[in-house]
XYZ file of C-alpha atoms in Angstrom:
533
model
C 116.065 -121.033 -181.565
C 113.515 -122.511 -179.134
C 113.875 -125.889 -177.417
C 111.178 -127.499 -175.257
C 112.282 -130.055 -172.661
C 110.574 -131.866 -169.794
C 111.978 -132.732 -166.387
C 110.637 -136.148 -165.362
C 111.372 -135.568 -161.675
C 109.736 -132.168 -161.317
C 107.323 -132.565 -164.252
C 108.139 -128.989 -165.180
C 108.292 -127.956 -168.823
C 111.126 -125.601 -169.625
C 111.414 -123.462 -172.731
C 114.984 -122.440 -173.468
C 115.334 -119.442 -175.741
C 118.667 -118.970 -177.465
C 119.466 -115.334 -178.199
C 122.358 -114.869 -180.632
C 124.618 -111.872 -180.183
C 127.697 -110.795 -182.186
C 129.942 -112.212 -179.509
C 128.095 -115.416 -178.849
C 124.881 -116.993 -177.694
C 122.978 -116.643 -174.447
C 120.294 -118.943 -173.122
C 117.163 -118.034 -171.212
C 114.822 -120.572 -169.622
C 111.068 -120.301 -169.863
C 109.220 -122.206 -167.137
C 105.554 -122.997 -167.022
C 103.543 -120.608 -164.926
C 100.021 -121.201 -163.714
C 96.627 -120.015 -164.886
C 93.219 -121.275 -163.843
C 91.048 -123.514 -165.939
C 89.662 -121.975 -169.112
C 92.787 -119.781 -169.202
C 91.397 -117.304 -166.718
C 92.135 -117.829 -163.091
C 90.559 -116.468 -160.032
C 91.313 -113.114 -158.655
C 89.472 -110.078 -157.387
C 86.303 -108.264 -156.900
C 85.110 -104.898 -157.881
C 82.095 -102.763 -157.701
C 80.185 -102.634 -161.027
C 80.367 -99.237 -162.682
C 77.499 -98.109 -164.905
C 78.078 -94.525 -165.869
C 79.415 -92.457 -168.727
C 82.888 -92.737 -170.235
C 85.378 -90.060 -171.059
C 88.781 -90.376 -172.703
C 91.941 -88.464 -171.939
C 94.828 -90.537 -173.142
C 98.303 -90.496 -171.690
C 99.282 -90.015 -175.305
C 98.508 -86.812 -177.180
C 95.605 -87.497 -179.548
C 95.259 -84.441 -181.766
C 92.660 -86.185 -183.902
C 90.657 -89.379 -183.993
C 92.494 -92.395 -185.366
C 91.669 -93.678 -188.867
C 90.067 -96.736 -187.281
C 87.529 -96.359 -184.503
C 88.608 -98.181 -181.346
C 86.732 -99.870 -178.526
C 87.756 -99.884 -174.897
C 87.327 -102.274 -172.054
C 87.711 -101.501 -168.413
C 89.520 -102.662 -165.344
C 92.362 -100.874 -163.563
C 94.960 -100.588 -160.863
C 98.164 -98.533 -160.739
C 101.256 -100.649 -161.002
C 103.716 -100.665 -158.130
C 107.310 -101.855 -157.971
C 108.088 -105.104 -156.133
C 109.578 -104.443 -152.700
C 111.224 -107.038 -150.452
C 111.078 -106.521 -146.699
C 112.826 -108.640 -144.107
C 110.973 -109.446 -140.902
C 112.497 -109.810 -137.407
C 112.939 -113.544 -137.891
C 115.045 -113.032 -141.002
C 112.303 -114.122 -143.399
C 111.524 -112.243 -146.566
C 108.024 -110.987 -147.308
C 107.388 -109.908 -150.905
C 104.904 -107.085 -151.295
C 102.498 -107.158 -154.234
C 103.839 -105.592 -157.418
C 100.602 -103.689 -157.933
C 97.335 -102.858 -156.221
C 93.844 -103.192 -157.668
C 91.320 -100.423 -157.129
C 88.956 -102.735 -155.263
C 85.839 -101.246 -153.696
C 86.055 -102.942 -150.307
C 83.160 -100.963 -148.878
C 80.921 -102.216 -151.668
C 82.032 -105.782 -150.985
C 81.277 -105.375 -147.286
C 77.877 -103.761 -147.935
C 76.965 -106.511 -150.447
C 78.428 -109.435 -148.525
C 75.578 -111.880 -149.239
C 75.593 -111.246 -153.005
C 79.400 -111.554 -153.165
C 79.344 -114.750 -151.103
C 76.668 -116.312 -153.344
C 78.643 -115.344 -156.418
C 81.792 -117.028 -155.043
C 79.786 -120.222 -154.359
C 78.120 -120.170 -157.790
C 81.471 -119.887 -159.492
C 82.999 -122.619 -157.350
C 85.746 -120.167 -156.413
C 88.138 -120.709 -153.504
C 88.167 -117.009 -152.577
C 87.995 -116.407 -148.817
C 85.447 -113.613 -148.371
C 85.377 -113.841 -144.558
C 89.132 -113.333 -144.398
C 88.894 -110.375 -146.776
C 86.255 -108.679 -144.621
C 88.201 -109.439 -141.442
C 91.361 -107.905 -142.890
C 89.408 -104.918 -144.149
C 87.995 -104.161 -140.677
C 91.459 -104.539 -139.129
C 92.893 -102.199 -141.729
C 90.187 -99.590 -141.030
C 90.838 -99.769 -137.289
C 94.587 -99.441 -137.709
C 94.084 -96.581 -140.155
C 91.919 -94.744 -137.578
C 94.616 -95.205 -134.934
C 97.298 -93.988 -137.352
C 95.204 -90.900 -138.118
C 94.682 -90.253 -134.386
C 98.416 -90.442 -133.622
C 99.220 -88.168 -136.554
C 96.789 -85.574 -135.214
C 98.341 -85.781 -131.745
C 101.847 -85.517 -133.195
C 100.840 -82.437 -135.184
C 99.259 -80.913 -132.095
C 102.498 -81.437 -130.141
C 104.510 -79.893 -132.988
C 102.254 -76.834 -132.996
C 102.624 -76.378 -129.225
C 106.398 -76.396 -129.577
C 106.251 -73.418 -131.921
C 105.270 -71.181 -129.002
C 107.367 -69.780 -126.146
C 107.763 -72.533 -123.530
C 109.583 -73.198 -120.304
C 112.525 -75.592 -120.763
C 110.845 -78.284 -118.667
C 107.607 -77.989 -120.643
C 109.516 -78.123 -123.965
C 111.395 -81.238 -122.838
C 108.112 -82.870 -121.863
C 106.690 -82.152 -125.338
C 109.863 -83.502 -126.973
C 109.484 -86.797 -125.112
C 105.791 -86.954 -125.951
C 106.525 -86.328 -129.632
C 109.227 -88.999 -129.634
C 106.844 -91.571 -128.154
C 104.139 -90.658 -130.642
C 106.600 -91.012 -133.528
C 107.735 -94.456 -132.387
C 104.161 -95.630 -131.968
C 103.246 -94.229 -135.358
C 106.113 -96.006 -137.112
C 105.003 -99.336 -135.663
C 101.363 -98.778 -136.632
C 102.276 -97.618 -140.148
C 104.287 -100.814 -140.661
C 101.295 -102.843 -139.482
C 99.045 -100.909 -141.857
C 101.279 -101.641 -144.846
C 101.328 -105.355 -144.022
C 97.549 -105.461 -143.566
C 96.990 -103.603 -146.824
C 99.243 -105.987 -148.729
C 97.579 -109.061 -147.207
C 94.150 -107.612 -147.936
C 95.098 -107.038 -151.593
C 96.416 -110.577 -151.973
C 93.208 -112.112 -150.618
C 90.778 -109.734 -152.310
C 92.350 -110.243 -155.730
C 91.109 -113.839 -155.557
C 87.467 -112.740 -155.519
C 85.993 -113.180 -159.033
C 83.951 -110.662 -160.964
C 80.255 -110.458 -160.266
C 78.013 -112.391 -162.665
C 75.267 -111.288 -165.070
C 71.881 -112.244 -163.569
C 70.926 -114.252 -166.678
C 73.976 -116.515 -166.557
C 72.954 -120.137 -165.733
C 74.255 -121.363 -162.385
C 76.321 -124.570 -162.284
C 78.911 -126.479 -164.300
C 79.393 -126.674 -168.076
C 76.422 -129.046 -168.392
C 74.168 -126.244 -167.172
C 75.196 -123.905 -170.015
C 72.346 -122.817 -172.290
C 72.306 -122.902 -176.103
C 71.364 -119.413 -177.310
C 71.379 -120.113 -181.019
C 72.071 -122.865 -183.571
C 73.212 -122.032 -187.087
C 73.198 -124.383 -190.080
C 73.121 -128.153 -190.206
C 75.817 -130.820 -189.939
C 77.542 -131.689 -193.218
C 76.278 -134.889 -194.832
C 78.737 -137.287 -196.463
C 78.156 -140.433 -198.536
C 81.676 -141.710 -197.905
C 83.755 -142.504 -194.818
C 84.676 -139.241 -193.096
C 88.304 -138.518 -192.181
C 89.488 -136.231 -189.429
C 91.781 -133.287 -190.112
C 94.832 -135.258 -188.940
C 94.286 -137.925 -191.611
C 93.390 -135.343 -194.257
C 96.408 -133.204 -193.498
C 98.787 -136.144 -193.819
C 97.366 -137.148 -197.202
C 97.365 -133.559 -198.436
C 100.950 -133.022 -197.131
C 100.023 -129.802 -195.320
C 101.043 -130.756 -191.727
C 104.163 -132.248 -190.181
C 103.716 -133.218 -186.542
C 106.571 -135.742 -186.476
C 109.299 -133.273 -187.382
C 107.860 -130.685 -184.965
C 107.906 -133.264 -182.158
C 111.606 -133.865 -182.794
C 112.380 -130.157 -182.965
C 110.094 -128.778 -180.228
C 108.196 -131.571 -178.471
C 104.633 -132.817 -178.491
C 101.718 -130.551 -179.451
C 103.819 -128.563 -181.894
C 103.429 -128.686 -185.680
C 104.627 -127.404 -189.011
C 102.090 -126.060 -191.495
C 103.153 -126.729 -195.096
C 102.105 -125.916 -198.625
C 98.445 -124.911 -198.898
C 97.970 -124.914 -195.117
C 100.258 -121.901 -194.915
C 98.179 -120.144 -197.576
C 95.034 -121.121 -195.660
C 96.334 -119.589 -192.426
C 97.322 -116.338 -194.141
C 94.064 -116.281 -196.073
C 91.984 -116.734 -192.949
C 93.828 -114.004 -191.072
C 93.615 -111.503 -193.940
C 89.972 -112.251 -194.696
C 88.961 -112.009 -191.045
C 90.956 -108.815 -190.556
C 89.325 -107.219 -193.585
C 85.881 -108.128 -192.214
C 86.428 -106.698 -188.715
C 88.044 -103.537 -190.088
C 84.765 -102.933 -191.972
C 83.083 -103.056 -188.560
C 85.258 -100.302 -187.108
C 88.113 -102.239 -185.509
C 91.671 -100.925 -185.561
C 94.229 -103.601 -186.567
C 97.147 -104.309 -184.227
C 100.050 -106.643 -183.874
C 101.161 -106.986 -180.270
C 104.168 -107.895 -178.164
C 104.144 -111.628 -177.457
C 106.206 -111.323 -174.279
C 104.652 -109.261 -171.461
C 105.324 -108.521 -167.817
C 103.800 -111.066 -165.456
C 102.064 -108.217 -163.592
C 100.089 -107.404 -166.754
C 99.036 -111.077 -167.010
C 97.835 -110.888 -163.397
C 95.991 -107.610 -163.934
C 94.055 -109.151 -166.796
C 92.901 -111.859 -164.405
C 95.258 -114.721 -165.195
C 97.705 -116.485 -162.873
C 101.241 -116.653 -164.270
C 102.417 -118.878 -161.419
C 101.130 -122.140 -159.916
C 100.135 -125.692 -160.675
C 98.173 -126.673 -163.811
C 99.427 -123.521 -165.467
C 98.557 -122.427 -168.961
C 101.313 -119.758 -169.024
C 104.940 -120.003 -170.018
C 107.018 -117.683 -167.834
C 110.610 -116.725 -168.565
C 112.787 -117.888 -165.684
C 114.843 -115.185 -164.013
C 112.624 -112.367 -165.335
C 109.204 -110.881 -164.660
C 108.039 -111.767 -168.174
C 105.696 -114.343 -169.734
C 104.702 -115.502 -173.205
C 101.143 -114.459 -173.969
C 98.346 -117.035 -174.152
C 96.084 -114.546 -175.928
C 96.354 -111.044 -177.414
C 93.771 -110.014 -174.833
C 96.667 -109.453 -172.429
C 98.859 -107.005 -174.379
C 95.808 -105.218 -175.826
C 94.326 -104.898 -172.343
C 97.554 -103.251 -171.271
C 97.835 -100.813 -174.183
C 96.067 -98.052 -172.211
C 97.300 -99.141 -168.802
C 97.443 -96.333 -166.183
C 95.639 -93.925 -168.480
C 92.713 -91.537 -168.263
C 90.934 -91.783 -171.605
C 88.954 -89.076 -173.315
C 85.274 -89.914 -173.655
C 85.304 -88.665 -177.252
C 87.497 -91.616 -178.297
C 85.224 -94.273 -176.859
C 84.466 -96.920 -177.789
C 87.935 -98.136 -178.703
C 87.827 -101.250 -180.881
C 90.968 -103.273 -181.624
C 91.571 -106.371 -183.733
C 94.908 -107.818 -182.667
C 96.898 -110.536 -184.439
C 99.392 -112.504 -182.399
C 100.876 -115.907 -181.796
C 99.629 -117.510 -178.594
C 101.492 -119.875 -176.276
C 99.759 -122.230 -173.831
C 101.048 -125.144 -171.790
C 97.762 -127.062 -172.124
C 98.583 -128.788 -168.831
C 96.548 -131.919 -168.237
C 95.309 -132.242 -171.827
C 95.584 -135.721 -173.330
C 93.700 -138.259 -175.459
C 92.177 -138.435 -178.921
C 90.104 -135.303 -178.293
C 93.327 -133.302 -178.428
C 95.140 -135.008 -181.289
C 96.316 -133.012 -184.248
C 95.677 -129.281 -184.212
C 92.871 -129.233 -181.654
C 95.019 -128.488 -178.599
C 98.528 -127.191 -179.277
C 101.188 -125.152 -177.490
C 101.529 -122.445 -180.127
C 99.040 -120.984 -182.589
C 97.974 -117.825 -184.416
C 94.851 -115.922 -183.499
C 93.022 -112.705 -184.298
C 91.388 -111.234 -181.170
C 88.809 -108.481 -180.909
C 88.989 -106.184 -177.883
C 86.771 -103.275 -176.831
C 87.114 -100.438 -174.290
C 83.745 -98.768 -173.728
C 81.485 -96.867 -171.368
C 79.978 -99.045 -168.621
C 76.363 -98.715 -169.706
C 77.304 -99.851 -173.216
C 79.195 -103.056 -172.435
C 76.157 -105.371 -172.630
C 75.288 -104.095 -176.115
C 78.890 -104.434 -177.297
C 78.955 -107.969 -175.965
C 75.999 -108.728 -178.223
C 77.791 -107.000 -181.105
C 80.878 -109.180 -180.620
C 78.934 -112.438 -180.657
C 77.024 -111.260 -183.764
C 80.321 -110.602 -185.531
C 81.573 -114.074 -184.619
C 78.324 -115.668 -185.815
C 78.427 -113.698 -189.085
C 82.028 -114.738 -189.768
C 81.452 -118.445 -189.121
C 78.110 -118.661 -190.899
C 79.618 -116.979 -193.982
C 82.175 -119.812 -194.021
C 79.292 -122.299 -194.140
C 79.961 -123.793 -190.715
C 77.362 -125.476 -188.517
C 77.681 -124.201 -184.943
C 75.891 -123.329 -181.746
C 76.284 -120.296 -179.489
C 76.309 -121.122 -175.788
C 75.708 -118.928 -172.731
C 78.322 -120.439 -170.412
C 77.384 -121.374 -166.841
C 78.925 -119.787 -163.757
C 81.500 -122.480 -163.005
C 82.884 -122.195 -166.552
C 83.532 -118.464 -166.301
C 87.037 -117.200 -165.785
C 87.546 -114.775 -162.883
C 87.317 -111.615 -165.052
C 84.195 -112.566 -166.998
C 80.814 -111.106 -166.064
C 79.286 -113.158 -168.874
C 80.765 -115.362 -171.614
C 79.361 -116.735 -174.860
C 81.168 -119.637 -176.549
C 80.790 -120.713 -180.170
C 81.088 -124.481 -180.693
C 81.358 -125.695 -184.292
C 80.603 -129.145 -185.678
C 83.757 -131.094 -186.554
C 82.601 -134.185 -188.460
C 85.965 -135.931 -188.459
C 86.144 -135.692 -184.691
C 82.435 -136.489 -184.486
C 81.619 -133.691 -182.031
C 81.332 -129.987 -181.465
C 84.499 -128.105 -180.568
C 84.943 -124.620 -179.186
C 86.214 -122.212 -181.846
C 85.711 -118.892 -180.108
C 84.421 -117.094 -177.029
C 83.214 -113.576 -176.265
C 83.460 -112.164 -172.737
C 82.223 -109.030 -171.028
C 84.652 -108.319 -168.181
C 82.977 -105.063 -167.041
C 85.443 -103.095 -164.880
C 87.300 -106.097 -163.426
C 90.382 -105.629 -165.617
C 90.284 -101.827 -165.765
C 90.368 -101.603 -161.978
C 93.594 -103.599 -162.083
C 95.107 -102.025 -165.156
C 94.282 -98.450 -164.091
C 92.205 -97.537 -167.174
C 89.723 -94.733 -166.537
C 87.763 -92.160 -168.491
C 86.466 -88.708 -167.623
C 82.830 -88.132 -168.631
C 82.591 -85.014 -170.798
C 79.397 -83.723 -169.184
C 81.124 -83.766 -165.786
C 84.398 -82.204 -166.880
C 82.558 -79.448 -168.830
C 80.733 -78.288 -165.676
C 83.782 -78.551 -163.425
C 85.382 -75.244 -162.542
C 88.841 -76.700 -163.056
C 88.975 -77.884 -166.661
C 89.779 -81.576 -167.013
C 89.660 -82.141 -163.256
C 86.252 -83.798 -162.999
C 85.823 -87.257 -161.466
C 86.939 -90.261 -163.466
C 85.365 -93.675 -163.872
C 86.599 -97.091 -164.916
C 85.954 -98.230 -168.466
C 84.529 -101.649 -169.285
C 86.489 -104.171 -171.328
C 85.342 -106.967 -173.623
C 87.202 -109.533 -175.690
C 86.229 -112.049 -178.379
C 87.941 -114.454 -180.748
C 87.651 -113.469 -184.389
C 89.686 -116.368 -185.760
C 91.739 -119.017 -183.942
C 93.677 -120.588 -186.804
C 94.155 -124.253 -185.806
C 90.535 -124.929 -184.944
C 89.300 -123.005 -187.969
C 91.532 -125.146 -190.175
C 90.045 -128.254 -188.511
C 86.526 -127.043 -189.316
C 87.283 -126.219 -192.937
C 89.211 -129.417 -193.702
C 86.652 -131.722 -192.081
C 83.523 -129.992 -193.383
C 84.767 -129.363 -196.954
C 86.463 -132.746 -197.538
C 85.630 -134.621 -200.739
C 85.470 -138.350 -201.515
C 88.715 -138.194 -203.508
C 90.535 -136.826 -200.440
C 90.649 -133.241 -201.656
C 89.304 -130.237 -199.739
C 87.283 -127.401 -201.324
C 88.274 -123.872 -200.352
C 85.240 -121.701 -199.422
C 84.663 -119.198 -202.195
C 85.075 -116.069 -200.081
C 88.592 -117.199 -198.993
C 89.843 -117.802 -202.526
C 90.796 -114.170 -203.304
C 92.956 -114.277 -200.137
C 94.676 -117.491 -201.288
C 95.738 -116.523 -204.768
C 92.576 -117.932 -206.315
C 93.144 -121.464 -204.982
C 89.915 -123.456 -205.199
C 90.924 -126.864 -203.901
C 93.651 -128.627 -201.918
C 94.379 -131.945 -203.587
C 96.269 -135.029 -202.338
C 99.910 -135.080 -203.364
C 101.140 -137.774 -205.740
C 103.322 -140.332 -203.913
């Protein structure tokens, strides 16, 4: 059982999850954790990678899977959390993981990185990152020097020495060891601080992305025309009530605001949409997945989201390192975490169904009433892991798939190239699809498609070994590895798709026509009619 409550003093939503066991019931608390606007907060910088992909999985792949898969890239080996106590008795928590950030590239391209941070309206502190990097390099040089001296002293002591000379070397070695311990501690602290700051630097941006806020976004394409009605148009909230397919009141009593029950034909519509969309993307080479809906907070962070902080979009489970997912992008991104993939398997294309959980902090008003902005919903997400030089073309493929799906449903929509300030930290470029919702009298976002290049793979530790390099290497399979690129796109977000279908296919008598291509997935249902009172 799940109960949602709100503390008026702390304004913190808490999700209590009751887990029933043979001997009783235990309760866990899920607190809101934070993610940046557009469900993708700031974090880190990496050097773009544009070379071939190779695939050597941590799993044993004796043959290619029945469905071709697509892979996206960004990596960093995970580390355990370590607590250290300083001399003042305070506790400093080291990062759980480290991203494979190319600090030298950042330093050498300081002006471009700085402009990118400004264009994205990011609060990343580049000057501090570079300052910490130089300090780390200097300390590292001193550590290396002391290690060489210590080794030289150790080698001298292997020979035949006078007692006084040996004692002198022992004292020198002791002093070197003590100095080295202090410097190594300083190096660890600097490295951790550098990671924390550098992870706030966003991905670089595609040169064609418009600079500015959402108003600066550019319409790439418009499909269809708005529906024309010769009767007063209702919104989906009014239609759903008359058709008896939603129950928001009961859900509010059971779970809180922004929850809902789907009933009757709405349940068939959700299942029909998922099955139809899944069948369409499978035809295009995607492997179907269902995913875990609770993940480690470190995986959320590695994908570029913030599971802690104000204005969060993430529910975190109190007392654990776990969160509820806001999108299947997170568990799918982690499926090949800390792996070296074989180039022969690329691209890897996944279509993942999951429930999604978002706090929707700060959302209010008529623009969010009904199903438009809710805490829990079903979604089918496309995800690709690919070679770096192919990510732009796969980004175009993803947006074409979205456009094909929505145009085949008869929707009127526009595809938008989103401006820099509307990009989440991982996105190199993002296209949104905004569909016309006549009942709401405006366009509403129904999907997005993002190319994240190697931002996520550098955090998640997902690499590939190019076949042409490994084949020429004298030690088989020991050639250099590269980071894959990752992309994600919405195939079908159920609540907003239901809004579009109800509002665009409503009839004067209050009924709603089911698009013909969905009917085989809904038991042949052709129309949802008002229920007799």
